[in-house]
PDB file of C-alpha atoms in Angstrom:
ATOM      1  CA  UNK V 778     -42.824 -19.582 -97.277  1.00 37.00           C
ATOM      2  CA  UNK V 779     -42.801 -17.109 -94.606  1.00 37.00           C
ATOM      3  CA  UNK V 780     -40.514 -13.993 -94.604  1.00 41.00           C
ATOM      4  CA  UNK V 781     -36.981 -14.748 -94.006  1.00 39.00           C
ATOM      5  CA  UNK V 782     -37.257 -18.426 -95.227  1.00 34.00           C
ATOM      6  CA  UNK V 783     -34.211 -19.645 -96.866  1.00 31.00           C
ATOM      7  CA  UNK V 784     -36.011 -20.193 -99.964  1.00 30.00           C
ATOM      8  CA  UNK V 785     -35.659 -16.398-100.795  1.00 30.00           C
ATOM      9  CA  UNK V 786     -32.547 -16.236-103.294  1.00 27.00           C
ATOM     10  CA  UNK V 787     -31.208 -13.090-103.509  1.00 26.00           C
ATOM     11  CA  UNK V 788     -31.192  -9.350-102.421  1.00 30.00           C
ATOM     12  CA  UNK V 789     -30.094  -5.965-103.604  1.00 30.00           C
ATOM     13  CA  UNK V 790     -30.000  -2.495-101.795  1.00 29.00           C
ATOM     14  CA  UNK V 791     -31.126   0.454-104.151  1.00 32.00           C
ATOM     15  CA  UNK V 792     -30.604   4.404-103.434  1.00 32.00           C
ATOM     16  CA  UNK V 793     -34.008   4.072-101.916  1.00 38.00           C
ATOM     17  CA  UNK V 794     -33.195   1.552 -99.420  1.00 39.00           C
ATOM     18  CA  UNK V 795     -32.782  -1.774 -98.958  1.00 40.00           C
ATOM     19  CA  UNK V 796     -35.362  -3.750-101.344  1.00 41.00           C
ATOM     20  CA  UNK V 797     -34.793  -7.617-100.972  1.00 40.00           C
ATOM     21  CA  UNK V 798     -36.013  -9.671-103.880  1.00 38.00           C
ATOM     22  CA  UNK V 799     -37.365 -12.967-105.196  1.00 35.00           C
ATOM     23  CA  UNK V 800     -35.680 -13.709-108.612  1.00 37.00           C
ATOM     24  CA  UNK V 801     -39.286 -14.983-109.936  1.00 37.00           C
ATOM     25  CA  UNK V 802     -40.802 -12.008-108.717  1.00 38.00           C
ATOM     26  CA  UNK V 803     -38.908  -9.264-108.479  1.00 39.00           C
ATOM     27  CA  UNK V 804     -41.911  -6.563-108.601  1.00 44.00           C
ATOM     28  CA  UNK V 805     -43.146  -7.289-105.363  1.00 46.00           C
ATOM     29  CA  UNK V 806     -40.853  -5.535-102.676  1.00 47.00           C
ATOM     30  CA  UNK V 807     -40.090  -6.582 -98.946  1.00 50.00           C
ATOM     31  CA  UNK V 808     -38.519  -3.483 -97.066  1.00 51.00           C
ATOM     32  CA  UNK V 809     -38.214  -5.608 -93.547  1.00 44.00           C
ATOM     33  CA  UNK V 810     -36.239  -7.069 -92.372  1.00 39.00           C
ATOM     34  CA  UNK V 811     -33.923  -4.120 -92.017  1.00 38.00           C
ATOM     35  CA  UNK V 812     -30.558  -4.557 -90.334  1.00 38.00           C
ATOM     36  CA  UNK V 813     -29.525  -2.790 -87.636  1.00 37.00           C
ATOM     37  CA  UNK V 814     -27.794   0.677 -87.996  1.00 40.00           C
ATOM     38  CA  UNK V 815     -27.120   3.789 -86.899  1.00 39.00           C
ATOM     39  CA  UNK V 816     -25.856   6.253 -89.854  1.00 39.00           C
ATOM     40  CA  UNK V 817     -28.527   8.691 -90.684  1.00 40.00           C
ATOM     41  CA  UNK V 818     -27.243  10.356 -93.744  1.00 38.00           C
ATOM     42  CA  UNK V 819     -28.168  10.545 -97.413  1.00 38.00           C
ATOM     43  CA  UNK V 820     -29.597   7.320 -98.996  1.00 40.00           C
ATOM     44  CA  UNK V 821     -26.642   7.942-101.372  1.00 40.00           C
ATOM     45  CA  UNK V 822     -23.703   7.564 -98.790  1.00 42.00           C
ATOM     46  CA  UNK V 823     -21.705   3.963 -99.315  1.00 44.00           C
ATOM     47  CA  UNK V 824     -21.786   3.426 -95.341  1.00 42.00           C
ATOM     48  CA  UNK V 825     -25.270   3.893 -95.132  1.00 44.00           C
ATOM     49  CA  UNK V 826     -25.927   1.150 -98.412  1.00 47.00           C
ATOM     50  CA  UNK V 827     -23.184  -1.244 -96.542  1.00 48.00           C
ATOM     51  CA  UNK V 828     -25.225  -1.180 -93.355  1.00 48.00           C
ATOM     52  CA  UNK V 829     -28.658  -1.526 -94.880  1.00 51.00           C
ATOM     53  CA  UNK V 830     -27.076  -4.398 -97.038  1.00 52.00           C
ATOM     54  CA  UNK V 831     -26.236  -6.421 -93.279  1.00 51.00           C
ATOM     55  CA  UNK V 832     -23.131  -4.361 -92.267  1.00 50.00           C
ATOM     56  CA  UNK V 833     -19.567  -7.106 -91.508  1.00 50.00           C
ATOM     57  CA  UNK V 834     -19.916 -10.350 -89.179  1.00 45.00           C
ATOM     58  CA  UNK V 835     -17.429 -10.161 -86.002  1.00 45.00           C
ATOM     59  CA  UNK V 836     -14.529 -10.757 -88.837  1.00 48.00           C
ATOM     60  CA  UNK V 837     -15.182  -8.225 -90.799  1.00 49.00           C
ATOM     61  CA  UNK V 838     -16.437 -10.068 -93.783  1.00 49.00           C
ATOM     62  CA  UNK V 839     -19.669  -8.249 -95.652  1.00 48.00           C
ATOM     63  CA  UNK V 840     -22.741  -9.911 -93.432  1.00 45.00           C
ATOM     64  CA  UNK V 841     -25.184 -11.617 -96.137  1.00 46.00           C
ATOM     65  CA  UNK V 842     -28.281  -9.131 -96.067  1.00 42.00           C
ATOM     66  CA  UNK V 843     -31.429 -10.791 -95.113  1.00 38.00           C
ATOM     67  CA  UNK V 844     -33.650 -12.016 -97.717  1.00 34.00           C
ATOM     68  CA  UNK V 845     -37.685 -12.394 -97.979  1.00 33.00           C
ATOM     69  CA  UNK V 846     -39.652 -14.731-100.127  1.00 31.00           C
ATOM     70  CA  UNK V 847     -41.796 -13.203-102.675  1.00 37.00           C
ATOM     71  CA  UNK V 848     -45.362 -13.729-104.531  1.00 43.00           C
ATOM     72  CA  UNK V 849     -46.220 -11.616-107.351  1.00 49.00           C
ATOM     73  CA  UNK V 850     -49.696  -9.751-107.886  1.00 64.00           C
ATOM     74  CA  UNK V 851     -48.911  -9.694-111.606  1.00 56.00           C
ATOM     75  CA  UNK V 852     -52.304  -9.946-113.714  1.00 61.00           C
ATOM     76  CA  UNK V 853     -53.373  -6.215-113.529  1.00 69.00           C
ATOM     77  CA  UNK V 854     -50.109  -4.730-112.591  1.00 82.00           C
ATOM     78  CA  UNK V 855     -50.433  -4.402-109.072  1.00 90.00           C
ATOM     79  CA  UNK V 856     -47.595  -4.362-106.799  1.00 92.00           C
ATOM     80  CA  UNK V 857     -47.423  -5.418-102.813  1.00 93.00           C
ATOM     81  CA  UNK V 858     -44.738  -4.113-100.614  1.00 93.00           C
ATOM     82  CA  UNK V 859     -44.277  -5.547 -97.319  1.00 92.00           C
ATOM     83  CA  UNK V 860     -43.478  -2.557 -95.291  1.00 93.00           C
ATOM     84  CA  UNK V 861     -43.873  -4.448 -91.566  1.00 90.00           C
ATOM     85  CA  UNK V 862     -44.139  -8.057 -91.159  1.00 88.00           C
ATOM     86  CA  UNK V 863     -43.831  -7.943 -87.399  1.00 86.00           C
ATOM     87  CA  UNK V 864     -46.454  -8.575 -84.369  1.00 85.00           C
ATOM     88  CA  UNK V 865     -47.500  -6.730 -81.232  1.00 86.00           C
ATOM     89  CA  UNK V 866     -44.380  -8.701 -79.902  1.00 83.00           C
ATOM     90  CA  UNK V 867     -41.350  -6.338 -81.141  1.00 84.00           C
ATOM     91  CA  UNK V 868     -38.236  -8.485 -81.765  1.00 80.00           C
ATOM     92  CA  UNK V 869     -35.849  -5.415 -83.411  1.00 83.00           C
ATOM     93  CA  UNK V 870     -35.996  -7.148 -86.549  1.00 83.00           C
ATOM     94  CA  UNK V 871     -39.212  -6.335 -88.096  1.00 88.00           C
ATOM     95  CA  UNK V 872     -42.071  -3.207 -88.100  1.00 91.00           C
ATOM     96  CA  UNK V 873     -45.543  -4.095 -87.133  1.00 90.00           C
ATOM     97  CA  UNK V 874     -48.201  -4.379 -89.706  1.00 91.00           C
ATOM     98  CA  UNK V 875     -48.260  -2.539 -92.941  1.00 94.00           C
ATOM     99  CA  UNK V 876     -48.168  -3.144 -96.424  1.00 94.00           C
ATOM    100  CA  UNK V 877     -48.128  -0.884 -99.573  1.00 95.00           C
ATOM    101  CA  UNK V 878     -50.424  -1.896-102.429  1.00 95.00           C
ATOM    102  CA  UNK V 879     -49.874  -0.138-106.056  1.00 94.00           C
ATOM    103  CA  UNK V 880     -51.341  -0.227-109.457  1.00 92.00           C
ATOM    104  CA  UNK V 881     -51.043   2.437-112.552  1.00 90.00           C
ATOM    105  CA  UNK V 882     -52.131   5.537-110.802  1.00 90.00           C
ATOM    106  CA  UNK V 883     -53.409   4.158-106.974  1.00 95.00           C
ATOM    107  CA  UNK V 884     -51.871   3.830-103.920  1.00 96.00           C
ATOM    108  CA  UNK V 885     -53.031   2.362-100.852  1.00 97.00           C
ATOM    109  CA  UNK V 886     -51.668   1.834 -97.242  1.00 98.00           C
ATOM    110  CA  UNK V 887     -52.992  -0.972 -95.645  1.00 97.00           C
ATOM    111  CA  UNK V 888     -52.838  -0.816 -91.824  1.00 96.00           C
ATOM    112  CA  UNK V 889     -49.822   1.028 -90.282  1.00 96.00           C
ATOM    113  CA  UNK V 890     -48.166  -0.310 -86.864  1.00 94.00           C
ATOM    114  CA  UNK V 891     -45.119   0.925 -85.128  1.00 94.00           C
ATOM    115  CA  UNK V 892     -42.221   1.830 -87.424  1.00 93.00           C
ATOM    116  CA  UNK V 893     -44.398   1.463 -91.023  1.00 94.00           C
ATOM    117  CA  UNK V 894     -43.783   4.690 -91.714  1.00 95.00           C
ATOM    118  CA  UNK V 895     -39.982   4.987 -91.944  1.00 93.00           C
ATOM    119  CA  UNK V 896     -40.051   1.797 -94.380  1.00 93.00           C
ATOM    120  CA  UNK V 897     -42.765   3.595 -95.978  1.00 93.00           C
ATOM    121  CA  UNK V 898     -40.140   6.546 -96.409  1.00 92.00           C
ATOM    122  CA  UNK V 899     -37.774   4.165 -98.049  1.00 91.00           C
ATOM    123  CA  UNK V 900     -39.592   3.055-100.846  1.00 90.00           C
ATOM    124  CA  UNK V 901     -39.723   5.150-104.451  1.00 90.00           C
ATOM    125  CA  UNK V 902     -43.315   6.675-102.766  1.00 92.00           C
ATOM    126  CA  UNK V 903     -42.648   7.992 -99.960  1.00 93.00           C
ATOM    127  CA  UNK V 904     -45.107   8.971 -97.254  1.00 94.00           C
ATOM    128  CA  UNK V 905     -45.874  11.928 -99.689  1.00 95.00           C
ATOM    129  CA  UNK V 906     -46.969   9.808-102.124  1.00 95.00           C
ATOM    130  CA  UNK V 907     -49.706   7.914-100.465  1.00 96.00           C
ATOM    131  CA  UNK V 908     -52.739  10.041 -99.157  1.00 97.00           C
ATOM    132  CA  UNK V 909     -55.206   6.534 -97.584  1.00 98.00           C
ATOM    133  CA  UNK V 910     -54.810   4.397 -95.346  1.00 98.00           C
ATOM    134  CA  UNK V 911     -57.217   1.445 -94.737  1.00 98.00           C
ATOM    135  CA  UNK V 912     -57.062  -0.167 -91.874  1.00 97.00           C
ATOM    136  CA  UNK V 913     -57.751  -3.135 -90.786  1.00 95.00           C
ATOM    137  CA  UNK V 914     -58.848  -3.168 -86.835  1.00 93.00           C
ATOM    138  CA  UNK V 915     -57.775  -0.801 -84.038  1.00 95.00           C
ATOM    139  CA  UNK V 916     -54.948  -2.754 -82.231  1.00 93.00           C
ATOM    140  CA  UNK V 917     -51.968  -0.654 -81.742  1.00 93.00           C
ATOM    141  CA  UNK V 918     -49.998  -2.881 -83.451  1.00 91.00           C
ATOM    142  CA  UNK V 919     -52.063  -2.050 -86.818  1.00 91.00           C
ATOM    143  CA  UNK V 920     -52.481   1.939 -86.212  1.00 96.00           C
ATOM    144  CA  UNK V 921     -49.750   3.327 -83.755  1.00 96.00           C
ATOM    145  CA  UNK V 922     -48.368   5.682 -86.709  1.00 96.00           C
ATOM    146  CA  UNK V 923     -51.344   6.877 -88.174  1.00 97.00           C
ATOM    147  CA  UNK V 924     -50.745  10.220 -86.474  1.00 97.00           C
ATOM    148  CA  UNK V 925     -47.175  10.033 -87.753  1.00 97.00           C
ATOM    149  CA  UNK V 926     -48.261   9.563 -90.881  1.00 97.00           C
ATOM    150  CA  UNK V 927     -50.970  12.599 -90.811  1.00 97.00           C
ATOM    151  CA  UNK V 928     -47.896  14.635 -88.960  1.00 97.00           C
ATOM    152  CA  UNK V 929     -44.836  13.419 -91.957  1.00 96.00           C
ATOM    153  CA  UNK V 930     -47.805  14.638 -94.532  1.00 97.00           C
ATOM    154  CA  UNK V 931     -48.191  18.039 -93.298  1.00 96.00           C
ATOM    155  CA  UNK V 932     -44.703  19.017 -92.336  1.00 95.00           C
ATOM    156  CA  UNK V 933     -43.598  17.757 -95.721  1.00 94.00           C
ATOM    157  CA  UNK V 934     -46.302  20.260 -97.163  1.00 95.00           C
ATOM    158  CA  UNK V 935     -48.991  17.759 -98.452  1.00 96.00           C
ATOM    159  CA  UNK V 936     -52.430  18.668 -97.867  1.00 95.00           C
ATOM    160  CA  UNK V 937     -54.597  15.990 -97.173  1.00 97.00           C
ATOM    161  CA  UNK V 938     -55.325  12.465 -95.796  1.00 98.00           C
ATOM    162  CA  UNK V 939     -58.152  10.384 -95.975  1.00 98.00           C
ATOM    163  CA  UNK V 940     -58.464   7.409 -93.457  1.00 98.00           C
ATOM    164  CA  UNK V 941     -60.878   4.418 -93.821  1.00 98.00           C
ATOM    165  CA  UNK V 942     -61.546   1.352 -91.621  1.00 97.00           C
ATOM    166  CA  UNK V 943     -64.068  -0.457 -89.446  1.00 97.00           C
ATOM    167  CA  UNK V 944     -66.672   0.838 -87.442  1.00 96.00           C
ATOM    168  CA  UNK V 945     -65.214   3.165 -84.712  1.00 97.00           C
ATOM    169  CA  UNK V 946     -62.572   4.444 -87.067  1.00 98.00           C
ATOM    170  CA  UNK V 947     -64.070   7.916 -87.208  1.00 97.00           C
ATOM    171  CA  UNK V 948     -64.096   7.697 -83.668  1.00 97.00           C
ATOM    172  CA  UNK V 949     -60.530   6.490 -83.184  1.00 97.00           C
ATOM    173  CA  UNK V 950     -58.917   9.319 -85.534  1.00 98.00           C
ATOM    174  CA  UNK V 951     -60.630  12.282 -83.461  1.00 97.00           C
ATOM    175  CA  UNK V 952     -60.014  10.645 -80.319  1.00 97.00           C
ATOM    176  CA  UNK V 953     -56.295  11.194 -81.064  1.00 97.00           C
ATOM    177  CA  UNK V 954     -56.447  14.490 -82.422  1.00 97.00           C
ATOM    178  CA  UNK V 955     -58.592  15.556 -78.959  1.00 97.00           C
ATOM    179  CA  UNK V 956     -55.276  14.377 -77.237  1.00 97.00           C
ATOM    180  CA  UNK V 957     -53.254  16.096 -79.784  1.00 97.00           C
ATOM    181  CA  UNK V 958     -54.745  18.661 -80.583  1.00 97.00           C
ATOM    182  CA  UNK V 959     -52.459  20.898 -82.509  1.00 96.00           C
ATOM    183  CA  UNK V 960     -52.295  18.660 -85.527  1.00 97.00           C
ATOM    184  CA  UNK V 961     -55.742  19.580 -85.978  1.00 96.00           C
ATOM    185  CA  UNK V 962     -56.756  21.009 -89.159  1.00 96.00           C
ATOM    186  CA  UNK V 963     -52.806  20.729 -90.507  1.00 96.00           C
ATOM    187  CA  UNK V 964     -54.304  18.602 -93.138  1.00 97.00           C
ATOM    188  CA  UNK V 965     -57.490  18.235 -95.217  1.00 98.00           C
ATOM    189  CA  UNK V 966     -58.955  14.876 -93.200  1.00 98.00           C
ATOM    190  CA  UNK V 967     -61.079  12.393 -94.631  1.00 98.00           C
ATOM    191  CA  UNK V 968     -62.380  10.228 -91.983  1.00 98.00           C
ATOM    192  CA  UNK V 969     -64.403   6.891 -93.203  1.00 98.00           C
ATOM    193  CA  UNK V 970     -66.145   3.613 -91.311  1.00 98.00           C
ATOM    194  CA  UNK V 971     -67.022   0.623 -93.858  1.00 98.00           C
ATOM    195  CA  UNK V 972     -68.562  -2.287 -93.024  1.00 97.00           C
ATOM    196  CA  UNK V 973     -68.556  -6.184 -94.516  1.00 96.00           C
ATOM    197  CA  UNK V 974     -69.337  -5.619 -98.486  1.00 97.00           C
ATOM    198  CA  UNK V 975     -68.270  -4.240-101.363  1.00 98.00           C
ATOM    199  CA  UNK V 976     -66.606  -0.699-101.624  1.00 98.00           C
ATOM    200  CA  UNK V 977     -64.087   1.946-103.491  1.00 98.00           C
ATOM    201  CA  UNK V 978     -60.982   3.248-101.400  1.00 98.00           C
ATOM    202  CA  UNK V 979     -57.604   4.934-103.809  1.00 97.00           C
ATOM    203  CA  UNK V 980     -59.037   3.762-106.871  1.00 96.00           C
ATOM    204  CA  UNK V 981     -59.325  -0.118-106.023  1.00 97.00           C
ATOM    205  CA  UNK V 982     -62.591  -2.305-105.659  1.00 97.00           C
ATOM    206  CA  UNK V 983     -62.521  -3.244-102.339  1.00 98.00           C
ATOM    207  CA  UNK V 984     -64.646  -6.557-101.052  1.00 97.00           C
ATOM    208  CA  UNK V 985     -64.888  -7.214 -96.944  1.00 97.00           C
ATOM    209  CA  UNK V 986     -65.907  -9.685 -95.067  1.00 96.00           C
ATOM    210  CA  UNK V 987     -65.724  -9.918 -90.686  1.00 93.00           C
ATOM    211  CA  UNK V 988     -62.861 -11.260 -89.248  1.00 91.00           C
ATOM    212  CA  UNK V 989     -63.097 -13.176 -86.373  1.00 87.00           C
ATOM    213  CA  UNK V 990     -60.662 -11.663 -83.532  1.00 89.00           C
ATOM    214  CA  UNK V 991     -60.840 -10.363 -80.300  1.00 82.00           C
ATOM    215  CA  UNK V 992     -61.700  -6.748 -82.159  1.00 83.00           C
ATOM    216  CA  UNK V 993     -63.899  -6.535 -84.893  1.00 91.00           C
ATOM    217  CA  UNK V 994     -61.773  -6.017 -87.643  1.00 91.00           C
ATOM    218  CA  UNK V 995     -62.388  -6.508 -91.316  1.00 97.00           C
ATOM    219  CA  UNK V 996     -60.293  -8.450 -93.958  1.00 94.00           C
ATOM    220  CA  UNK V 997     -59.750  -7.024 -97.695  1.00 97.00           C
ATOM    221  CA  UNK V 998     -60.003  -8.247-101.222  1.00 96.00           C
ATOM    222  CA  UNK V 999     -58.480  -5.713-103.550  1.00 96.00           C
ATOM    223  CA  UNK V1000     -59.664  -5.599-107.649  1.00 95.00           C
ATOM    224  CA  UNK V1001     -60.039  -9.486-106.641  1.00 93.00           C
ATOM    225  CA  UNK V1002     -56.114  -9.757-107.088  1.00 93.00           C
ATOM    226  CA  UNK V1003     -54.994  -9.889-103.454  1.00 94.00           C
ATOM    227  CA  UNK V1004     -56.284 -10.988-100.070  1.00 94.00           C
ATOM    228  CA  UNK V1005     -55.203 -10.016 -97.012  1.00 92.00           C
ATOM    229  CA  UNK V1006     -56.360 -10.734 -93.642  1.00 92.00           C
ATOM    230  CA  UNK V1007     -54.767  -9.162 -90.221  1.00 89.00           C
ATOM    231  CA  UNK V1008     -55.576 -11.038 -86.733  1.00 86.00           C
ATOM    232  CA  UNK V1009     -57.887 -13.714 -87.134  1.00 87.00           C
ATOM    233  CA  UNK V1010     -58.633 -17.084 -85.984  1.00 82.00           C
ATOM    234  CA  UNK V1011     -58.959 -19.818 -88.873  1.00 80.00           C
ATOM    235  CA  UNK V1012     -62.480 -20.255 -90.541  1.00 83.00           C
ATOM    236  CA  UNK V1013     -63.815 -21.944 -93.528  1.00 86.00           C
ATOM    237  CA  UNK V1014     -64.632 -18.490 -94.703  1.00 89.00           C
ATOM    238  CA  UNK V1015     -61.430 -16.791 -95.126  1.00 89.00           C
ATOM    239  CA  UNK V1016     -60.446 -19.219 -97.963  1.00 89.00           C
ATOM    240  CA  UNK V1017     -63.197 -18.722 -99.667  1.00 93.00           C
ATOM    241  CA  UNK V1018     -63.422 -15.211 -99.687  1.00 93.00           C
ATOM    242  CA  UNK V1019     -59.294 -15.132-101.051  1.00 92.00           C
ATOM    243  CA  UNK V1020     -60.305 -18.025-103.427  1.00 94.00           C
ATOM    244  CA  UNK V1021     -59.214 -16.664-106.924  1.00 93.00           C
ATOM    245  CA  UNK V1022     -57.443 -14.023-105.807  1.00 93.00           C
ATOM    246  CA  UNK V1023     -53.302 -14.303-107.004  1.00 90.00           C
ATOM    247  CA  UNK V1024     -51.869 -13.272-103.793  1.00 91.00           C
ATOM    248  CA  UNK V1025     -53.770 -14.133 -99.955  1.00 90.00           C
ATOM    249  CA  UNK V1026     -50.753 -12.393 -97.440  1.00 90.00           C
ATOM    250  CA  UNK V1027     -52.688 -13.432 -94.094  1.00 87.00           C
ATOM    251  CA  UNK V1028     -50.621 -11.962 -90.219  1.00 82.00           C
ATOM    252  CA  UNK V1029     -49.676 -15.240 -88.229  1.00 76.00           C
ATOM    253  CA  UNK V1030     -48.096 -15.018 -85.009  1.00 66.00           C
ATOM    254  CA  UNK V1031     -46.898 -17.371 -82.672  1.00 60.00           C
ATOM    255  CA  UNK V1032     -45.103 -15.651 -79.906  1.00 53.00           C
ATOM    256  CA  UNK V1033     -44.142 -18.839 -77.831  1.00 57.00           C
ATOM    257  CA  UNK V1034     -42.290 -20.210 -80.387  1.00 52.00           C
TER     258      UNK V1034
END
């Protein structure tokens, strides 16, 4: 089921934020959709927790916070956080693309659209505790906050970055900085292009093949656990490449309906 399908059965907001939650798999975490707010002060603050949880309907009964189906990565440990389920189309309701993948000592940010990073800031790891990002193609919907994220990093004091996606990705990064230029240098930057085959990135064995889009983009196998594919138009060969992985979490848009 997609997220926000009914069949999602419960929810819970933590100190960190609102985490909704699948009963059968409660170690894979959905930080979107977030309900609409406006207080800004310490995750610990009731009002905060009672807005993030869906705030009161018009008669001041608690609103029912939004809930998100869940699939578990559970064989090796790994963990997949949703951190924007949303498309180039904003709606309010969701970030663009970007997802959080963990395992025992590796942490990985996979593409990051507009508004991944303050989800990112939600979760137990913070954007301190993620130093790569992979991305997945150059739409803006899949890389708007990668400066954001380089800028969070080096005002919070952490000292480097490393950034990895398809061809042109070097390219992209210091493009960006030549336009704003005085992050340059704030952080130690690792720029990186791959290409369809096998590589490392964060500690996980990472497996490509082409998308087919109207950018070249790449899809990912990770530690052949999890699949995930950004913009793409169906082909025989994306099932095959996710075929015994646990978890294939694939963008799908339909903006007239």
């Amino acid at each position: 089921d997609a997220p926000g399908s009914a069949s999602a059965d419960r929810a819970a907001v933590s100190e960190s934020g609102p985490i909704f939650a699948c009963a059968s798999s409660p170690h894979v975490k959905c930080l979107t959709p977030f309900a609409a707010g406006s207080c800004h002060c310490s995750r610990n603050c009731r009002y905060r927790r009672h807005l993030e949880a869906g705030g009161c309907d018009t008669a001041g009964e608690p609103r029912a916070p939004r809930t998100v189906n869940r699939v578990g990565v559970a064989r090796s440990g790994m963990q997949l956080t949703f951190l924007g389920t949303g498309s180039a189309m904003p709606t309010g309701d969701r970030m663009q693309t970007g997802l959080l993948v963990e395992k025992p000592d590796s942490r990985l940010l996979v593409d990051c659209g507009s508004g991944v990073l303050h989800t990112l800031e939600r979760t137990d790891v913070g954007y301190e505790g993620v130093d790569t990002v992979l991305v997945t193609h150059h739409h803006l919907d899949h890389v708007s906050d990668l400066l954001a994220v380089l800028k969070a990093r080096w005002l919070a004091g952490e000292e480097s970055l490393t950034v990895v996606g398809p061809t042109g990705t070097e390219e992209l990064v210091t493009d960006l900085l030549e336009v704003h230029d005085y992050l340059q240098g704030r952080v130690d930057l690792t720029l990186r292009d791959v290409e369809a085959g096998s590589f490392e990135v964060a500690g996980f064995d990472v497996d490509a093949i082409e998308t087919r889009h109207s950018m070249h983009g790449l899809a990912y196998r990770f530690d052949d656990e999890l699949a995930f594919s950004a913009d793409t138009e169906a082909f025989a060969g994306m099932g095959e490449f996710a075929d015994g992985c646990s978890v294939l979490a694939h963008d799908c848009s339909f903006p007239d309906e």
